[in-house]
PDB file of C-alpha atoms in Angstrom:
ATOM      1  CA  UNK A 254     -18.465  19.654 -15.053  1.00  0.00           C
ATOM      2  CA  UNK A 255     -15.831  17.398 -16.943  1.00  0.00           C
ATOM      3  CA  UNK A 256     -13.110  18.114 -14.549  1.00  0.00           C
ATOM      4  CA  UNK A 257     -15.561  18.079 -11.381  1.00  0.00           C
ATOM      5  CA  UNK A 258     -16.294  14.219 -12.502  1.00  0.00           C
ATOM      6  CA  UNK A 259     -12.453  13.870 -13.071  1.00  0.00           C
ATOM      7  CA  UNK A 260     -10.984  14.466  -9.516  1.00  0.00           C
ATOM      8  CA  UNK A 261     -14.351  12.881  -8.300  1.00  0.00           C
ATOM      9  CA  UNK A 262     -13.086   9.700 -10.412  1.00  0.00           C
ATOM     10  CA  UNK A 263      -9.052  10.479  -8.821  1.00  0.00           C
ATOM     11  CA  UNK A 264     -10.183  10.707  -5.151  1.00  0.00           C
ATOM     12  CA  UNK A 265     -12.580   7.757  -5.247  1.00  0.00           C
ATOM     13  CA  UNK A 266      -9.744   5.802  -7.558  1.00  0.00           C
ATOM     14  CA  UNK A 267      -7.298   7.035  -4.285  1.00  0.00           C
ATOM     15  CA  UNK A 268      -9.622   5.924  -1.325  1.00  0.00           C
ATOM     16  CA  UNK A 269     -10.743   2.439  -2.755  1.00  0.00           C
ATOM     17  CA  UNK A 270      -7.120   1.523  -3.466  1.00  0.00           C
ATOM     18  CA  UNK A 271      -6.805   1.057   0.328  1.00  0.00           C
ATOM     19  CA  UNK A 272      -9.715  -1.475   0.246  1.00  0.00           C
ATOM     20  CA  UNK A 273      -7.804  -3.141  -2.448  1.00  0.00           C
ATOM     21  CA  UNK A 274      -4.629  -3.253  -1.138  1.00  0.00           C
ATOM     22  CA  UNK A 275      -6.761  -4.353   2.010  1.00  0.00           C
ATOM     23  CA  UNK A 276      -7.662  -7.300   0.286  1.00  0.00           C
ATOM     24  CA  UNK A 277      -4.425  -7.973  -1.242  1.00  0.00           C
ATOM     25  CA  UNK A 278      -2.980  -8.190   1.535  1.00  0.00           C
ATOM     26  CA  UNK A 279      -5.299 -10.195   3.507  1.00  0.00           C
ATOM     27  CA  UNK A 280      -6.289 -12.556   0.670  1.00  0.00           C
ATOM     28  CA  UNK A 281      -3.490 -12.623  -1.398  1.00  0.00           C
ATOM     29  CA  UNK A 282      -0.059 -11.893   0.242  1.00  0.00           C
ATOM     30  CA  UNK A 283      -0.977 -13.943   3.171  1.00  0.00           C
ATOM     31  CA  UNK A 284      -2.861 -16.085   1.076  1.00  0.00           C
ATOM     32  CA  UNK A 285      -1.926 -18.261  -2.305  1.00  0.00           C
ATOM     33  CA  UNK A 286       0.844 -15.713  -3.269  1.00  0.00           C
ATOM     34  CA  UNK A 287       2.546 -15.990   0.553  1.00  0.00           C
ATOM     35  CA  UNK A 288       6.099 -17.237  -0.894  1.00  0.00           C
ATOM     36  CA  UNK A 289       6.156 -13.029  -2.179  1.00  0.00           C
ATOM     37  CA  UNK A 290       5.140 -11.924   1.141  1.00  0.00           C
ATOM     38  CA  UNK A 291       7.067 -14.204   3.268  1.00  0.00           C
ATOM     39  CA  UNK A 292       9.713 -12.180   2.828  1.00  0.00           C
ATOM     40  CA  UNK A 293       8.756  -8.918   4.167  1.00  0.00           C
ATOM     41  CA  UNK A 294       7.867 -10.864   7.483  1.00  0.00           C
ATOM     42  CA  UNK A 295      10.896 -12.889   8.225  1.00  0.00           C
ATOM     43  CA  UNK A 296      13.685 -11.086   7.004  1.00  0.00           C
ATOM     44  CA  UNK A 297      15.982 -13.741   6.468  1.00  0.00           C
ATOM     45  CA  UNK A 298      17.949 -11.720   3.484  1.00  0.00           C
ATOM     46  CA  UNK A 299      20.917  -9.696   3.457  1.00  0.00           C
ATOM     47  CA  UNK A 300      19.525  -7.371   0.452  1.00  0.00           C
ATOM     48  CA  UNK A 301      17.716  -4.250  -0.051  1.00  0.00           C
ATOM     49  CA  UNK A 302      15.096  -6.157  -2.555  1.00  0.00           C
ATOM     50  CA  UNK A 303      12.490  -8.444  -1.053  1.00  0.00           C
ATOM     51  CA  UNK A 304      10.121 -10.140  -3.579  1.00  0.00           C
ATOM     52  CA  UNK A 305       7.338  -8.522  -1.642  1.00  0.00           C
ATOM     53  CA  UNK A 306       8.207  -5.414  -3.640  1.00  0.00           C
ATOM     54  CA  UNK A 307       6.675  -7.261  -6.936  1.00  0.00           C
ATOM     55  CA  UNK A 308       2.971  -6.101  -5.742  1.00  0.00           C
ATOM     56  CA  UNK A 309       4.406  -2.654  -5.880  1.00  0.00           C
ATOM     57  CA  UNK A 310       5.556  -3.629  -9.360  1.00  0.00           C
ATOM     58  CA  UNK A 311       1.857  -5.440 -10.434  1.00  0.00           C
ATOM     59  CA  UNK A 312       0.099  -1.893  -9.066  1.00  0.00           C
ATOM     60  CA  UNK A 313       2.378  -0.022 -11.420  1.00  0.00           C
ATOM     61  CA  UNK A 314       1.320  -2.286 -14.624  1.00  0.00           C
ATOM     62  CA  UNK A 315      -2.149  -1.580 -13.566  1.00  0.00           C
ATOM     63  CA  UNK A 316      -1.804   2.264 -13.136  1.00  0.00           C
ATOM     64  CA  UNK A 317       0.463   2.560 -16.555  1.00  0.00           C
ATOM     65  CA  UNK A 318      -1.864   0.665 -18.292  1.00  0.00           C
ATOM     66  CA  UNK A 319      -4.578   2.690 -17.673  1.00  0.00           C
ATOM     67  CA  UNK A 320      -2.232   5.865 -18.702  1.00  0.00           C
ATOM     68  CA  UNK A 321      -1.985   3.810 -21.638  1.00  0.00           C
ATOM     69  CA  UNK A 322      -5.668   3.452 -22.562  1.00  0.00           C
ATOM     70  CA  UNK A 323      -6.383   6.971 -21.935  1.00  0.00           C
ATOM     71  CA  UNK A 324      -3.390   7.736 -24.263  1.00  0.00           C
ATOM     72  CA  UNK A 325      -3.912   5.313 -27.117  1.00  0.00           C
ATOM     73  CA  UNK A 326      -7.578   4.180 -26.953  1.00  0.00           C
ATOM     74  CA  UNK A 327      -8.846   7.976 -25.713  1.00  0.00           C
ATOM     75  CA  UNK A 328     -10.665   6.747 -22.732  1.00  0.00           C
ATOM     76  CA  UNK A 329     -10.622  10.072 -20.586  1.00  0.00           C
ATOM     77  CA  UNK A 330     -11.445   7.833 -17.560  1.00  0.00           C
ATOM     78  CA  UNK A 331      -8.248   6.114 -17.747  1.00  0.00           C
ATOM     79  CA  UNK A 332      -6.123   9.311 -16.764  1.00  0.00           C
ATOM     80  CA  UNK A 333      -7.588  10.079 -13.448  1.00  0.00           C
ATOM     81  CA  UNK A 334      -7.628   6.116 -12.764  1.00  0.00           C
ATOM     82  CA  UNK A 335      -4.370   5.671 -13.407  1.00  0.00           C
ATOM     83  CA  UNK A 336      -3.518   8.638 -11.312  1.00  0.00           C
ATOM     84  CA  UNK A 337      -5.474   7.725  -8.226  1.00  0.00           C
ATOM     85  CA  UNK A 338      -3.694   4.181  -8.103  1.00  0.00           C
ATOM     86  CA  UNK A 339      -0.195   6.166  -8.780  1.00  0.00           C
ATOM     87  CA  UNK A 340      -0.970   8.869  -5.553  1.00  0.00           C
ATOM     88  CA  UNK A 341      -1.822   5.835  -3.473  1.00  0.00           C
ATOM     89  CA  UNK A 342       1.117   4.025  -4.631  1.00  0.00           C
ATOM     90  CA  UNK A 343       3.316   7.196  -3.442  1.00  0.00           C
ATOM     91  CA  UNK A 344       1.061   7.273  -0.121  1.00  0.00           C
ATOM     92  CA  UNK A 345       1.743   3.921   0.394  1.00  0.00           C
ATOM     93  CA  UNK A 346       5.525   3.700  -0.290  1.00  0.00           C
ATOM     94  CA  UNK A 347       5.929   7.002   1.957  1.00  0.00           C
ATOM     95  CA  UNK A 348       4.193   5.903   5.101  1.00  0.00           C
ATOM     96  CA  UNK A 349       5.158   1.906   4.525  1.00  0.00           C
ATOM     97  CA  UNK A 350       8.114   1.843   2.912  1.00  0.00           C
ATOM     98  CA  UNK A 351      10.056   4.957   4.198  1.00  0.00           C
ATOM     99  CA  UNK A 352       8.033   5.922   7.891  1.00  0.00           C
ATOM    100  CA  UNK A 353       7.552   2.605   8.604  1.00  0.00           C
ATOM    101  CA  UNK A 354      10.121   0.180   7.643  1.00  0.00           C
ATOM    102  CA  UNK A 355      12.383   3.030   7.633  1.00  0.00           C
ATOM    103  CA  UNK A 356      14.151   1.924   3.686  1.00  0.00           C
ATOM    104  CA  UNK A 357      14.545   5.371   3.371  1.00  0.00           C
ATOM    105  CA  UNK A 358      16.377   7.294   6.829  1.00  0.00           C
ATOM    106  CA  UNK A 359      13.412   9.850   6.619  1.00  0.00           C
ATOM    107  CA  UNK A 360      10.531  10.870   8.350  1.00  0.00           C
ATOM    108  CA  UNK A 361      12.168   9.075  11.609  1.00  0.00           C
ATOM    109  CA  UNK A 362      10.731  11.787  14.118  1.00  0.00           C
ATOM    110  CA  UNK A 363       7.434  11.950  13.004  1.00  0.00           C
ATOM    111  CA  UNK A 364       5.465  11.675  16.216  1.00  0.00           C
ATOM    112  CA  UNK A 365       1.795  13.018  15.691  1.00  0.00           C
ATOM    113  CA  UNK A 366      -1.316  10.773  16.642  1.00  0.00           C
ATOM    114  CA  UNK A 367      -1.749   9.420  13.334  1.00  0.00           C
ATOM    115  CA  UNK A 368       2.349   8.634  13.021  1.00  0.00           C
ATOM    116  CA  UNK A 369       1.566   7.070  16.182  1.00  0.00           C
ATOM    117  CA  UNK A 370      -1.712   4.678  15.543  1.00  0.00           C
ATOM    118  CA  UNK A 371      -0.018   3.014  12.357  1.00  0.00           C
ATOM    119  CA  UNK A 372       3.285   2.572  13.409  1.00  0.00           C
ATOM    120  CA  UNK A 373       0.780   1.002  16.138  1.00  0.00           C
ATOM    121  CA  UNK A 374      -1.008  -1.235  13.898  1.00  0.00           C
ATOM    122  CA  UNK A 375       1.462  -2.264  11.335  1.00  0.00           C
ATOM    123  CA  UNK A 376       3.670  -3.450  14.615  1.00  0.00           C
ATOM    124  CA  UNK A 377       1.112  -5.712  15.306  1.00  0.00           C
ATOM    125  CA  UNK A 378       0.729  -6.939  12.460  1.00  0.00           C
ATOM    126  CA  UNK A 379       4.457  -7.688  11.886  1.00  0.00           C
ATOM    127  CA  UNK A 380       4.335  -9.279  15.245  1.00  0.00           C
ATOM    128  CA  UNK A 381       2.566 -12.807  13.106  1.00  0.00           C
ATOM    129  CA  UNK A 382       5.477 -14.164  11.737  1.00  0.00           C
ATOM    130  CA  UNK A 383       3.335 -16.891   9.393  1.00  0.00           C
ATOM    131  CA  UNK A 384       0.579 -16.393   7.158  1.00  0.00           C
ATOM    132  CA  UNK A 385      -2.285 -17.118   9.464  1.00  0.00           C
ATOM    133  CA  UNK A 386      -3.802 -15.044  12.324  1.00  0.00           C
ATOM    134  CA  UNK A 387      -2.923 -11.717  11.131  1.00  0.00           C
ATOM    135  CA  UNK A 388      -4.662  -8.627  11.429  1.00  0.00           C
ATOM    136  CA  UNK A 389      -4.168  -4.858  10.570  1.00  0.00           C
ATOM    137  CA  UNK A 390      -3.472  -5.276   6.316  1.00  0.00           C
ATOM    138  CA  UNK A 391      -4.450  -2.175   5.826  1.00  0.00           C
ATOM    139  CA  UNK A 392      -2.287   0.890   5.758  1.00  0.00           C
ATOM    140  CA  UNK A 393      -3.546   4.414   5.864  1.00  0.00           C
ATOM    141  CA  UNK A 394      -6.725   3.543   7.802  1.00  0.00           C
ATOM    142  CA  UNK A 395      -6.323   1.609  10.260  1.00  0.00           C
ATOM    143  CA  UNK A 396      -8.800   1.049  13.604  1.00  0.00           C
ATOM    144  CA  UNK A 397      -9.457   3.127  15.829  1.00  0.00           C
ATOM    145  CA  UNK A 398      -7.971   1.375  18.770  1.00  0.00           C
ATOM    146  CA  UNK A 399      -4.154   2.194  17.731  1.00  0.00           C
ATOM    147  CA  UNK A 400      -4.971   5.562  18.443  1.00  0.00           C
ATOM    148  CA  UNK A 401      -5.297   5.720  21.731  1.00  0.00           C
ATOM    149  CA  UNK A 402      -2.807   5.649  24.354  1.00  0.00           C
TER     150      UNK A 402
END
């Protein structure tokens, strides 16, 4: 039963990290914290860095420190927390950082449906060079409407 309740705990941990980052996105990156995310947007830099990549850095801290508290202050829950925000940290670099913005020269013929619908969405959302009138800020589900042809 303990380890049903544990990947129960990973996979929910996985699939609400997307309505997180969601909200981060929407509220915070193109909100009070836009001078981070400005960045990403209007690439008006010369290096591989862009301080955009600091959110990846904040979702880290939260991840190891719930390693941490499952380690040191034996809180089994903190293990397959901390793992669900890691795997959707991976997810989220792959398909954003490497398929995407292509950071990474990988994954460039990837041409299924689902390839398709967010490149799809994230180009429209890169298409809003400001803060304001946005839309799309999430990343592995994204509407329906990108999808079809």
């Amino acid at each position: 039963m303990e380890l049903i309740l544990w990947i129960v705990i990973f996979i929910a941990t996985f699939l609400m990290m997307e309505g997180m980052a969601w909200f981060t996105h929407k509220y915070v990156m193109h909100g009070f914290l836009w001078k981070l995310h400005q960045d990403h947007h209007k690439k008006d830099h010369s290096h591989w860095w862009e301080r955009n990549d600091l959110f990846f850095v904040f979702y880290a801290v939260v991840s190891i420190t719930f390693f941490l508290l499952w380690r040191y202050d034996d809180l089994w829950i903190g293990l397959p927390i901390g793992l669900g925000i890691l795997a959707y940290g991976i997810a989220y670099f792959m398909v954003h950082d490497i398929f995407i913005h292509q950071r990474f020269k990988i994954f460039r013929n990837a041409n299924n449906k689902y390839a398709k619908g967010v490149r799809r969405a994230h180009k429209m959302h890169h298409k809003h060079l400001g803060k304001d009138e946005g839309e799309c800020f999430g990343m592995l589900w994204v509407p329906f409407k990108y999808f079809k042809k």
